[in-house]
Amino acid sequence: MSMTKIQKELLGALIGLARSVDGRGEVAKGESQEFSSGDSNGHRPDKATHEILLGGICAANPEKELREEEGKSWIVRVEAEKNRLNPDCAVCKGKCGRTDNYDLEEMETDEPSDRARKEQILAELFPMAEKLQQLRKETKEQNEELQGAVNFLYKALFAIGNYVGEKSLQSVVQEMNNLFVKLENVLK
């Protein structure tokens, strides 16, 4: 998969967004919108966050052209959303790295099997985001399966940007394959 520099930077920012919410998606019924992660309080993603996430993933798709200025505009939106969800991190003087953007070049230092799984997740991430964006436009009411798939994108991006271990990466790949089948059935 060949990506331009701006596509990699945008994807790295989206991984930073997923990191900033610890790979969690929208809250389930009964859960708090706020959560504590280490020294920082954060807020869970909402509909606005999902729109930025899906739009950003679709814009970073290596199958499409992304102009430099458009990519930079997307990165600014992602950064603003990260700061909205984690306001303390935006002004923190003692950066811990939790909300940092990911440099995709770091995958080169991964174990070959981990890198292969991350590349597999990335390859499937783009068509999944495209399908989800299409379904969100077509479906006006909130759909639990659809929301679960959007929430999964945070988990998948988080797994790419953090060392989660071989078993966890394999679990993410398997979950992605299962979600793809469900999405295909919804589109029929």
Coordinates of N, CA and C in Angstrom, one line a residue:
M1 N 0.8 -1.2 0.0 CA 0.0 0.0 0.0 C 0.9 1.2 0.0
S2 N 0.8 2.0 -1.0 CA 1.6 3.2 -1.2 C 0.8 4.4 -0.8
M3 N 1.3 5.2 0.2 CA 0.6 6.4 0.6 C 1.5 7.6 0.4
T4 N 0.9 8.8 0.1 CA 1.7 10.0 0.1 C 2.1 10.4 1.5
K5 N 3.0 11.4 1.6 CA 3.4 11.9 2.9 C 2.2 12.5 3.6
I6 N 1.4 13.3 3.0 CA 0.2 13.9 3.6 C -0.8 12.9 4.1
Q7 N -1.0 11.8 3.3 CA -1.9 10.8 3.7 C -1.4 10.1 5.0
K8 N -0.1 9.8 5.0 CA 0.5 9.2 6.2 C 0.4 10.1 7.4
E9 N 0.6 11.4 7.2 CA 0.5 12.4 8.3 C -1.0 12.4 8.8
L10 N -1.9 12.4 7.9 CA -3.4 12.5 8.3 C -3.7 11.2 9.1
L11 N -3.3 10.1 8.6 CA -3.6 8.8 9.2 C -2.9 8.8 10.6
G12 N -1.7 9.3 10.7 CA -1.0 9.4 12.0 C -1.8 10.3 13.0
A13 N -2.4 11.4 12.5 CA -3.2 12.2 13.4 C -4.5 11.5 13.8
L14 N -5.1 10.7 12.9 CA -6.3 9.9 13.3 C -5.9 8.9 14.3
I15 N -4.7 8.3 14.2 CA -4.3 7.3 15.2 C -4.1 8.1 16.6
G16 N -3.6 9.3 16.5 CA -3.5 10.1 17.7 C -4.8 10.4 18.3
L17 N -5.8 10.6 17.5 CA -7.2 10.8 18.0 C -7.7 9.6 18.7
A18 N -7.5 8.4 18.1 CA -7.9 7.1 18.7 C -7.1 6.9 20.0
R19 N -5.8 7.3 20.0 CA -5.1 7.2 21.3 C -5.7 8.1 22.4
S20 N -6.1 9.3 22.0 CA -6.6 10.2 22.9 C -7.8 9.8 23.6
V21 N -8.5 8.8 23.1 CA -9.7 8.2 23.7 C -9.5 6.8 24.1
D22 N -8.2 6.4 24.2 CA -7.8 5.1 24.5 C -8.4 4.0 23.7
G23 N -8.7 4.3 22.5 CA -9.3 3.3 21.6 C -10.8 3.0 21.8
R24 N -11.4 3.9 22.6 CA -12.8 3.7 23.0 C -13.7 4.5 22.0
G25 N -14.8 3.9 21.7 CA -15.8 4.6 20.9 C -16.8 5.3 21.7
E26 N -18.0 5.6 21.1 CA -19.0 6.3 21.8 C -19.5 5.5 23.0
V27 N -20.0 6.2 24.0 CA -20.4 5.5 25.3 C -21.7 4.7 25.0
A28 N -21.7 3.6 25.8 CA -22.9 2.7 25.8 C -23.9 3.3 26.8
K29 N -25.1 2.8 26.8 CA -26.1 3.3 27.8 C -25.5 3.0 29.2
G30 N -25.6 4.0 30.0 CA -25.2 3.8 31.4 C -23.8 4.2 31.7
E31 N -23.0 4.4 30.6 CA -21.6 4.8 30.8 C -21.5 6.3 30.8
S32 N -20.5 6.8 31.5 CA -20.2 8.2 31.6 C -19.6 8.7 30.3
Q33 N -19.9 9.9 29.9 CA -19.2 10.5 28.7 C -17.7 10.8 29.0
E34 N -17.4 11.1 30.3 CA -16.1 11.3 30.7 C -15.4 10.1 31.2
F35 N -14.1 10.0 31.1 CA -13.4 8.9 31.6 C -12.0 9.4 32.1
S36 N -11.4 8.6 33.0 CA -10.1 9.0 33.5 C -9.1 8.0 32.9
S37 N -8.0 8.6 32.4 CA -7.0 7.8 31.8 C -5.7 8.4 32.3
G38 N -5.1 7.7 33.3 CA -3.9 8.2 33.9 C -4.1 9.6 34.6
D39 N -3.3 10.6 34.2 CA -3.4 11.9 34.9 C -4.4 12.8 34.2
S40 N -5.0 12.4 33.1 CA -5.9 13.3 32.3 C -7.3 12.8 32.2
N41 N -8.2 13.7 32.3 CA -9.6 13.4 32.0 C -9.9 13.7 30.6
G42 N -10.6 12.8 30.0 CA -11.0 12.9 28.6 C -12.4 12.7 28.4
H43 N -12.9 13.0 27.2 CA -14.3 12.8 26.9 C -14.4 11.8 25.8
R44 N -15.4 11.0 25.8 CA -15.6 10.0 24.7 C -16.0 10.7 23.5
P45 N -15.7 10.0 22.3 CA -16.1 10.6 21.0 C -17.7 10.7 20.9
D46 N -18.1 11.6 20.1 CA -19.5 11.8 19.8 C -19.7 11.8 18.3
K47 N -20.9 12.2 17.9 CA -21.2 12.2 16.5 C -20.3 13.1 15.7
A48 N -19.9 14.2 16.2 CA -19.0 15.1 15.5 C -17.6 14.5 15.4
T49 N -17.2 13.7 16.4 CA -15.9 13.0 16.3 C -16.0 11.9 15.3
H50 N -17.1 11.2 15.2 CA -17.2 10.1 14.3 C -17.1 10.7 12.8
E51 N -17.8 11.8 12.6 CA -17.7 12.4 11.3 C -16.3 12.8 10.9
I52 N -15.5 13.3 11.8 CA -14.1 13.7 11.5 C -13.3 12.4 11.3
L53 N -13.6 11.4 12.1 CA -12.8 10.1 12.0 C -13.1 9.5 10.6
L54 N -14.4 9.3 10.3 CA -14.8 8.6 9.0 C -14.3 9.5 7.8
G55 N -14.5 10.8 7.9 CA -14.1 11.6 6.8 C -12.6 11.6 6.6
G56 N -11.9 11.6 7.7 CA -10.4 11.6 7.7 C -9.9 10.4 7.1
I57 N -10.4 9.2 7.6 CA -10.0 7.9 7.0 C -10.2 7.9 5.5
C58 N -11.4 8.3 5.1 CA -11.7 8.3 3.7 C -10.8 9.2 2.9
A59 N -10.5 10.4 3.5 CA -9.6 11.3 2.8 C -8.2 10.7 2.7
A60 N -7.7 10.0 3.7 CA -6.4 9.4 3.7 C -6.3 8.1 2.9
N61 N -7.3 7.7 2.3 CA -7.4 6.4 1.5 C -6.3 6.5 0.3
P62 N -5.4 5.6 0.3 CA -4.4 5.6 -0.8 C -4.9 5.4 -2.2
E63 N -6.2 5.0 -2.3 CA -6.8 4.8 -3.6 C -7.3 6.1 -4.1
K64 N -7.3 7.2 -3.3 CA -7.7 8.5 -3.7 C -6.6 9.5 -3.7
E65 N -6.8 10.6 -4.4 CA -5.8 11.6 -4.3 C -6.1 12.6 -3.2
L66 N -5.1 13.0 -2.4 CA -5.3 13.9 -1.3 C -4.3 15.1 -1.6
R67 N -4.9 16.3 -1.9 CA -4.0 17.4 -2.1 C -3.4 17.8 -0.8
E68 N -2.2 18.4 -0.8 CA -1.5 18.8 0.4 C -2.3 19.7 1.3
E69 N -2.9 20.8 0.7 CA -3.7 21.7 1.5 C -5.0 21.1 2.1
E70 N -5.6 20.2 1.4 CA -6.8 19.5 1.9 C -6.3 18.6 3.1
G71 N -5.2 17.9 2.9 CA -4.7 17.0 4.0 C -4.4 17.8 5.2
K72 N -3.7 19.0 5.1 CA -3.4 19.8 6.2 C -4.7 20.3 6.9
S73 N -5.7 20.6 6.1 CA -7.0 21.1 6.7 C -7.6 19.9 7.5
W74 N -7.5 18.7 7.0 CA -8.0 17.6 7.8 C -7.3 17.4 9.1
I75 N -6.0 17.6 9.0 CA -5.1 17.4 10.2 C -5.5 18.4 11.3
V76 N -5.7 19.7 10.8 CA -6.2 20.7 11.8 C -7.5 20.3 12.4
R77 N -8.4 19.8 11.7 CA -9.7 19.4 12.2 C -9.5 18.3 13.3
V78 N -8.7 17.3 12.9 CA -8.4 16.2 13.8 C -7.8 16.7 15.1
E79 N -6.8 17.6 15.0 CA -6.1 18.1 16.2 C -7.1 18.9 17.0
A80 N -7.9 19.7 16.4 CA -8.9 20.5 17.2 C -9.9 19.5 17.9
E81 N -10.3 18.4 17.3 CA -11.1 17.5 18.0 C -10.4 16.8 19.1
K82 N -9.2 16.4 18.9 CA -8.4 15.8 20.0 C -8.3 16.8 21.2
N83 N -8.1 18.0 20.9 CA -8.0 19.0 22.0 C -9.4 19.3 22.7
R84 N -10.5 19.2 21.9 CA -11.8 19.3 22.5 C -12.1 18.1 23.4
L85 N -11.7 16.9 23.0 CA -11.9 15.7 23.9 C -11.0 15.6 25.1
N86 N -9.8 16.2 24.9 CA -8.8 16.1 26.0 C -8.2 17.5 26.2
P87 N -9.0 18.4 26.8 CA -8.5 19.8 26.9 C -7.3 20.0 27.8
D88 N -7.1 19.1 28.8 CA -6.0 19.2 29.7 C -4.7 18.8 28.9
C89 N -4.8 17.9 28.0 CA -3.6 17.4 27.2 C -3.1 18.5 26.3
A90 N -4.1 19.3 25.8 CA -3.7 20.4 24.9 C -2.8 21.4 25.5
V91 N -2.9 21.6 26.8 CA -2.1 22.7 27.5 C -1.0 22.1 28.4
C92 N -0.9 20.8 28.4 CA 0.0 20.1 29.4 C 1.4 20.4 29.0
K93 N 2.2 20.8 30.1 CA 3.6 21.1 29.9 C 4.5 19.8 30.0
G94 N 4.0 18.8 30.6 CA 4.7 17.5 30.8 C 4.1 16.4 29.9
K95 N 4.3 16.6 28.6 CA 3.7 15.7 27.6 C 4.1 14.2 27.9
C96 N 3.1 13.4 27.9 CA 3.3 11.9 28.2 C 3.3 11.1 26.9
G97 N 2.8 11.7 25.8 CA 2.7 11.0 24.5 C 1.4 10.3 24.2
R98 N 0.5 10.3 25.2 CA -0.7 9.6 25.1 C -1.6 10.1 23.9
T99 N -1.6 11.4 23.6 CA -2.4 11.9 22.5 C -1.5 12.2 21.3
D100 N -0.3 11.8 21.3 CA 0.6 12.2 20.1 C 0.2 11.5 18.9
N101 N 0.4 12.1 17.8 CA 0.2 11.5 16.5 C 1.2 10.4 16.3
Y102 N 0.9 9.4 15.4 CA 1.7 8.3 15.2 C 2.5 8.5 13.9
D103 N 3.7 8.1 13.9 CA 4.5 8.1 12.7 C 4.5 6.7 12.1
L104 N 3.8 6.6 10.9 CA 3.7 5.3 10.3 C 5.0 4.6 10.0
E105 N 6.1 5.4 10.0 CA 7.4 4.8 9.7 C 7.8 3.9 10.9
E106 N 7.2 4.1 12.1 CA 7.5 3.3 13.3 C 7.1 1.8 13.1
M107 N 6.2 1.6 12.1 CA 5.8 0.2 11.9 C 7.0 -0.6 11.3
E108 N 8.0 0.0 10.7 CA 9.1 -0.7 10.2 C 9.9 -1.4 11.3
T109 N 9.8 -0.9 12.5 CA 10.6 -1.5 13.6 C 9.8 -2.6 14.3
D110 N 8.5 -2.8 13.9 CA 7.7 -3.9 14.5 C 8.2 -5.2 14.1
E111 N 7.9 -6.2 14.9 CA 8.1 -7.6 14.4 C 7.4 -7.8 13.1
P112 N 8.0 -8.6 12.2 CA 7.4 -8.8 10.9 C 5.9 -9.3 11.0
S113 N 5.6 -10.2 11.9 CA 4.2 -10.6 12.0 C 3.3 -9.5 12.5
D114 N 3.7 -8.7 13.4 CA 2.9 -7.6 13.9 C 2.7 -6.5 12.8
R115 N 3.8 -6.2 12.1 CA 3.7 -5.3 11.0 C 2.7 -5.8 9.9
A116 N 2.8 -7.1 9.6 CA 1.9 -7.6 8.6 C 0.4 -7.5 9.0
R117 N 0.1 -7.7 10.3 CA -1.2 -7.6 10.8 C -1.7 -6.1 10.8
K118 N -0.8 -5.2 11.2 CA -1.1 -3.8 11.1 C -1.4 -3.3 9.7
E119 N -0.6 -3.8 8.8 CA -0.8 -3.5 7.3 C -2.1 -4.1 6.9
Q120 N -2.5 -5.2 7.3 CA -3.8 -5.8 7.0 C -4.9 -5.0 7.5
I121 N -4.8 -4.6 8.8 CA -5.8 -3.7 9.4 C -5.9 -2.4 8.6
L122 N -4.8 -1.8 8.2 CA -4.8 -0.6 7.4 C -5.5 -0.8 6.1
A123 N -5.2 -1.9 5.4 CA -5.7 -2.1 4.1 C -7.2 -2.3 4.1
E124 N -7.8 -2.9 5.2 CA -9.2 -3.1 5.3 C -9.9 -1.9 6.0
L125 N -9.2 -1.0 6.6 CA -9.7 0.1 7.3 C -10.4 1.1 6.3
F126 N -9.7 1.4 5.2 CA -10.3 2.3 4.2 C -11.6 1.9 3.6
P127 N -11.7 0.7 3.1 CA -13.0 0.3 2.5 C -14.1 0.2 3.6
M128 N -13.7 -0.1 4.8 CA -14.7 -0.2 5.9 C -15.2 1.2 6.2
A129 N -14.3 2.2 6.3 CA -14.8 3.6 6.6 C -15.7 4.1 5.4
E130 N -15.3 3.7 4.2 CA -16.2 4.2 3.0 C -17.6 3.6 3.2
K131 N -17.7 2.3 3.5 CA -19.0 1.7 3.7 C -19.7 2.3 4.8
L132 N -19.1 2.5 5.9 CA -19.7 3.1 7.1 C -20.2 4.5 6.8
Q133 N -19.4 5.3 6.1 CA -19.8 6.6 5.7 C -21.1 6.6 4.8
Q134 N -21.1 5.7 3.9 CA -22.2 5.5 3.0 C -23.5 5.1 3.8
L135 N -23.3 4.1 4.7 CA -24.4 3.6 5.5 C -25.0 4.7 6.4
R136 N -24.1 5.5 7.0 CA -24.5 6.6 7.9 C -25.4 7.6 7.1
K137 N -25.0 7.8 5.9 CA -25.8 8.8 5.1 C -27.2 8.2 4.7
E138 N -27.2 6.9 4.4 CA -28.4 6.2 4.0 C -29.4 5.9 5.2
T139 N -28.8 5.7 6.4 CA -29.6 5.3 7.5 C -29.7 6.5 8.4
K140 N -31.0 7.0 8.6 CA -31.2 8.2 9.4 C -31.3 7.8 10.9
E141 N -31.9 6.7 11.3 CA -31.9 6.3 12.7 C -30.6 5.7 13.2
Q142 N -30.4 5.8 14.4 CA -29.2 5.2 15.1 C -29.3 3.7 15.0
N143 N -28.3 3.1 14.5 CA -28.2 1.6 14.3 C -27.1 1.1 15.2
E144 N -27.4 0.2 16.1 CA -26.4 -0.4 17.0 C -25.2 -1.0 16.3
E145 N -25.5 -1.8 15.3 CA -24.5 -2.5 14.5 C -23.6 -1.5 13.9
L146 N -24.2 -0.5 13.3 CA -23.4 0.6 12.6 C -22.6 1.4 13.6
Q147 N -23.1 1.7 14.8 CA -22.4 2.4 15.8 C -21.2 1.5 16.3
G148 N -21.5 0.2 16.5 CA -20.4 -0.7 16.9 C -19.3 -0.8 15.9
A149 N -19.6 -0.7 14.7 CA -18.5 -0.7 13.6 C -17.7 0.6 13.7
V150 N -18.4 1.7 13.9 CA -17.7 3.0 14.0 C -16.8 3.0 15.2
N151 N -17.3 2.5 16.3 CA -16.5 2.4 17.6 C -15.3 1.5 17.3
F152 N -15.5 0.5 16.5 CA -14.4 -0.4 16.3 C -13.2 0.3 15.6
L153 N -13.5 1.3 14.7 CA -12.4 2.0 14.1 C -11.5 2.6 15.0
Y154 N -12.0 3.1 16.2 CA -11.1 3.7 17.2 C -10.1 2.6 17.7
K155 N -10.7 1.5 18.0 CA -9.9 0.3 18.5 C -8.9 -0.1 17.5
A156 N -9.2 -0.2 16.2 CA -8.3 -0.6 15.2 C -7.2 0.4 15.0
L157 N -7.5 1.7 15.0 CA -6.4 2.7 14.9 C -5.5 2.7 16.1
F158 N -6.1 2.5 17.3 CA -5.4 2.4 18.6 C -4.4 1.3 18.5
A159 N -4.8 0.1 18.0 CA -4.0 -1.1 17.9 C -2.8 -0.8 17.0
I160 N -3.0 0.0 15.9 CA -1.9 0.2 15.0 C -0.9 1.1 15.7
G161 N -1.3 2.1 16.5 CA -0.4 3.1 17.1 C 0.2 2.7 18.4
N162 N -0.3 1.6 19.0 CA 0.2 1.2 20.3 C 0.6 -0.2 20.3
Y163 N 1.6 -0.6 21.0 CA 1.9 -2.0 21.1 C 0.9 -2.8 21.9
V164 N 0.1 -3.6 21.3 CA -1.0 -4.3 22.0 C -0.7 -5.8 22.0
G165 N 0.3 -6.2 21.3 CA 0.7 -7.7 21.3 C 0.1 -8.4 20.1
E166 N 0.7 -9.5 19.8 CA 0.3 -10.3 18.7 C -1.1 -10.8 18.7
K167 N -1.5 -11.3 19.9 CA -2.8 -11.9 20.1 C -3.9 -10.8 19.9
S168 N -3.6 -9.6 20.5 CA -4.6 -8.5 20.3 C -4.7 -8.1 18.9
L169 N -3.6 -8.0 18.2 CA -3.7 -7.6 16.8 C -4.4 -8.7 16.0
Q170 N -4.2 -9.9 16.3 CA -5.0 -11.0 15.6 C -6.4 -10.9 15.9
S171 N -6.8 -10.5 17.1 CA -8.2 -10.4 17.5 C -8.8 -9.2 16.8
V172 N -8.1 -8.1 16.6 CA -8.6 -6.9 15.8 C -8.8 -7.3 14.4
V173 N -7.9 -8.1 13.8 CA -8.1 -8.5 12.4 C -9.3 -9.4 12.3
Q174 N -9.5 -10.3 13.2 CA -10.7 -11.2 13.2 C -12.0 -10.4 13.4
E175 N -12.0 -9.5 14.3 CA -13.1 -8.6 14.5 C -13.5 -7.8 13.3
M176 N -12.4 -7.3 12.6 CA -12.6 -6.5 11.4 C -13.3 -7.4 10.3
N177 N -12.8 -8.6 10.2 CA -13.3 -9.5 9.2 C -14.8 -9.8 9.4
N178 N -15.2 -10.0 10.7 CA -16.5 -10.3 11.1 C -17.4 -9.0 10.8
L179 N -16.9 -7.9 11.1 CA -17.7 -6.6 10.9 C -17.9 -6.4 9.4
F180 N -16.9 -6.7 8.6 CA -17.0 -6.6 7.2 C -18.2 -7.4 6.6
V181 N -18.3 -8.6 7.1 CA -19.4 -9.5 6.7 C -20.7 -8.9 7.1
K182 N -20.8 -8.4 8.3 CA -22.1 -7.8 8.8 C -22.4 -6.6 7.9
L183 N -21.4 -5.7 7.6 CA -21.7 -4.5 6.8 C -22.1 -4.9 5.4
E184 N -21.5 -6.0 4.8 CA -21.9 -6.4 3.5 C -23.4 -6.8 3.5
N185 N -23.8 -7.5 4.6 CA -25.2 -7.9 4.7 C -26.2 -6.7 4.9
V186 N -25.7 -5.7 5.6 CA -26.5 -4.5 5.7 C -26.7 -3.8 4.4
L187 N -25.6 -3.8 3.6 CA -25.7 -3.1 2.3 C -26.5 -3.8 1.3
K188 N -26.8 -5.1 1.5 CA -27.6 -5.8 0.5 C -29.1 -5.5 0.5

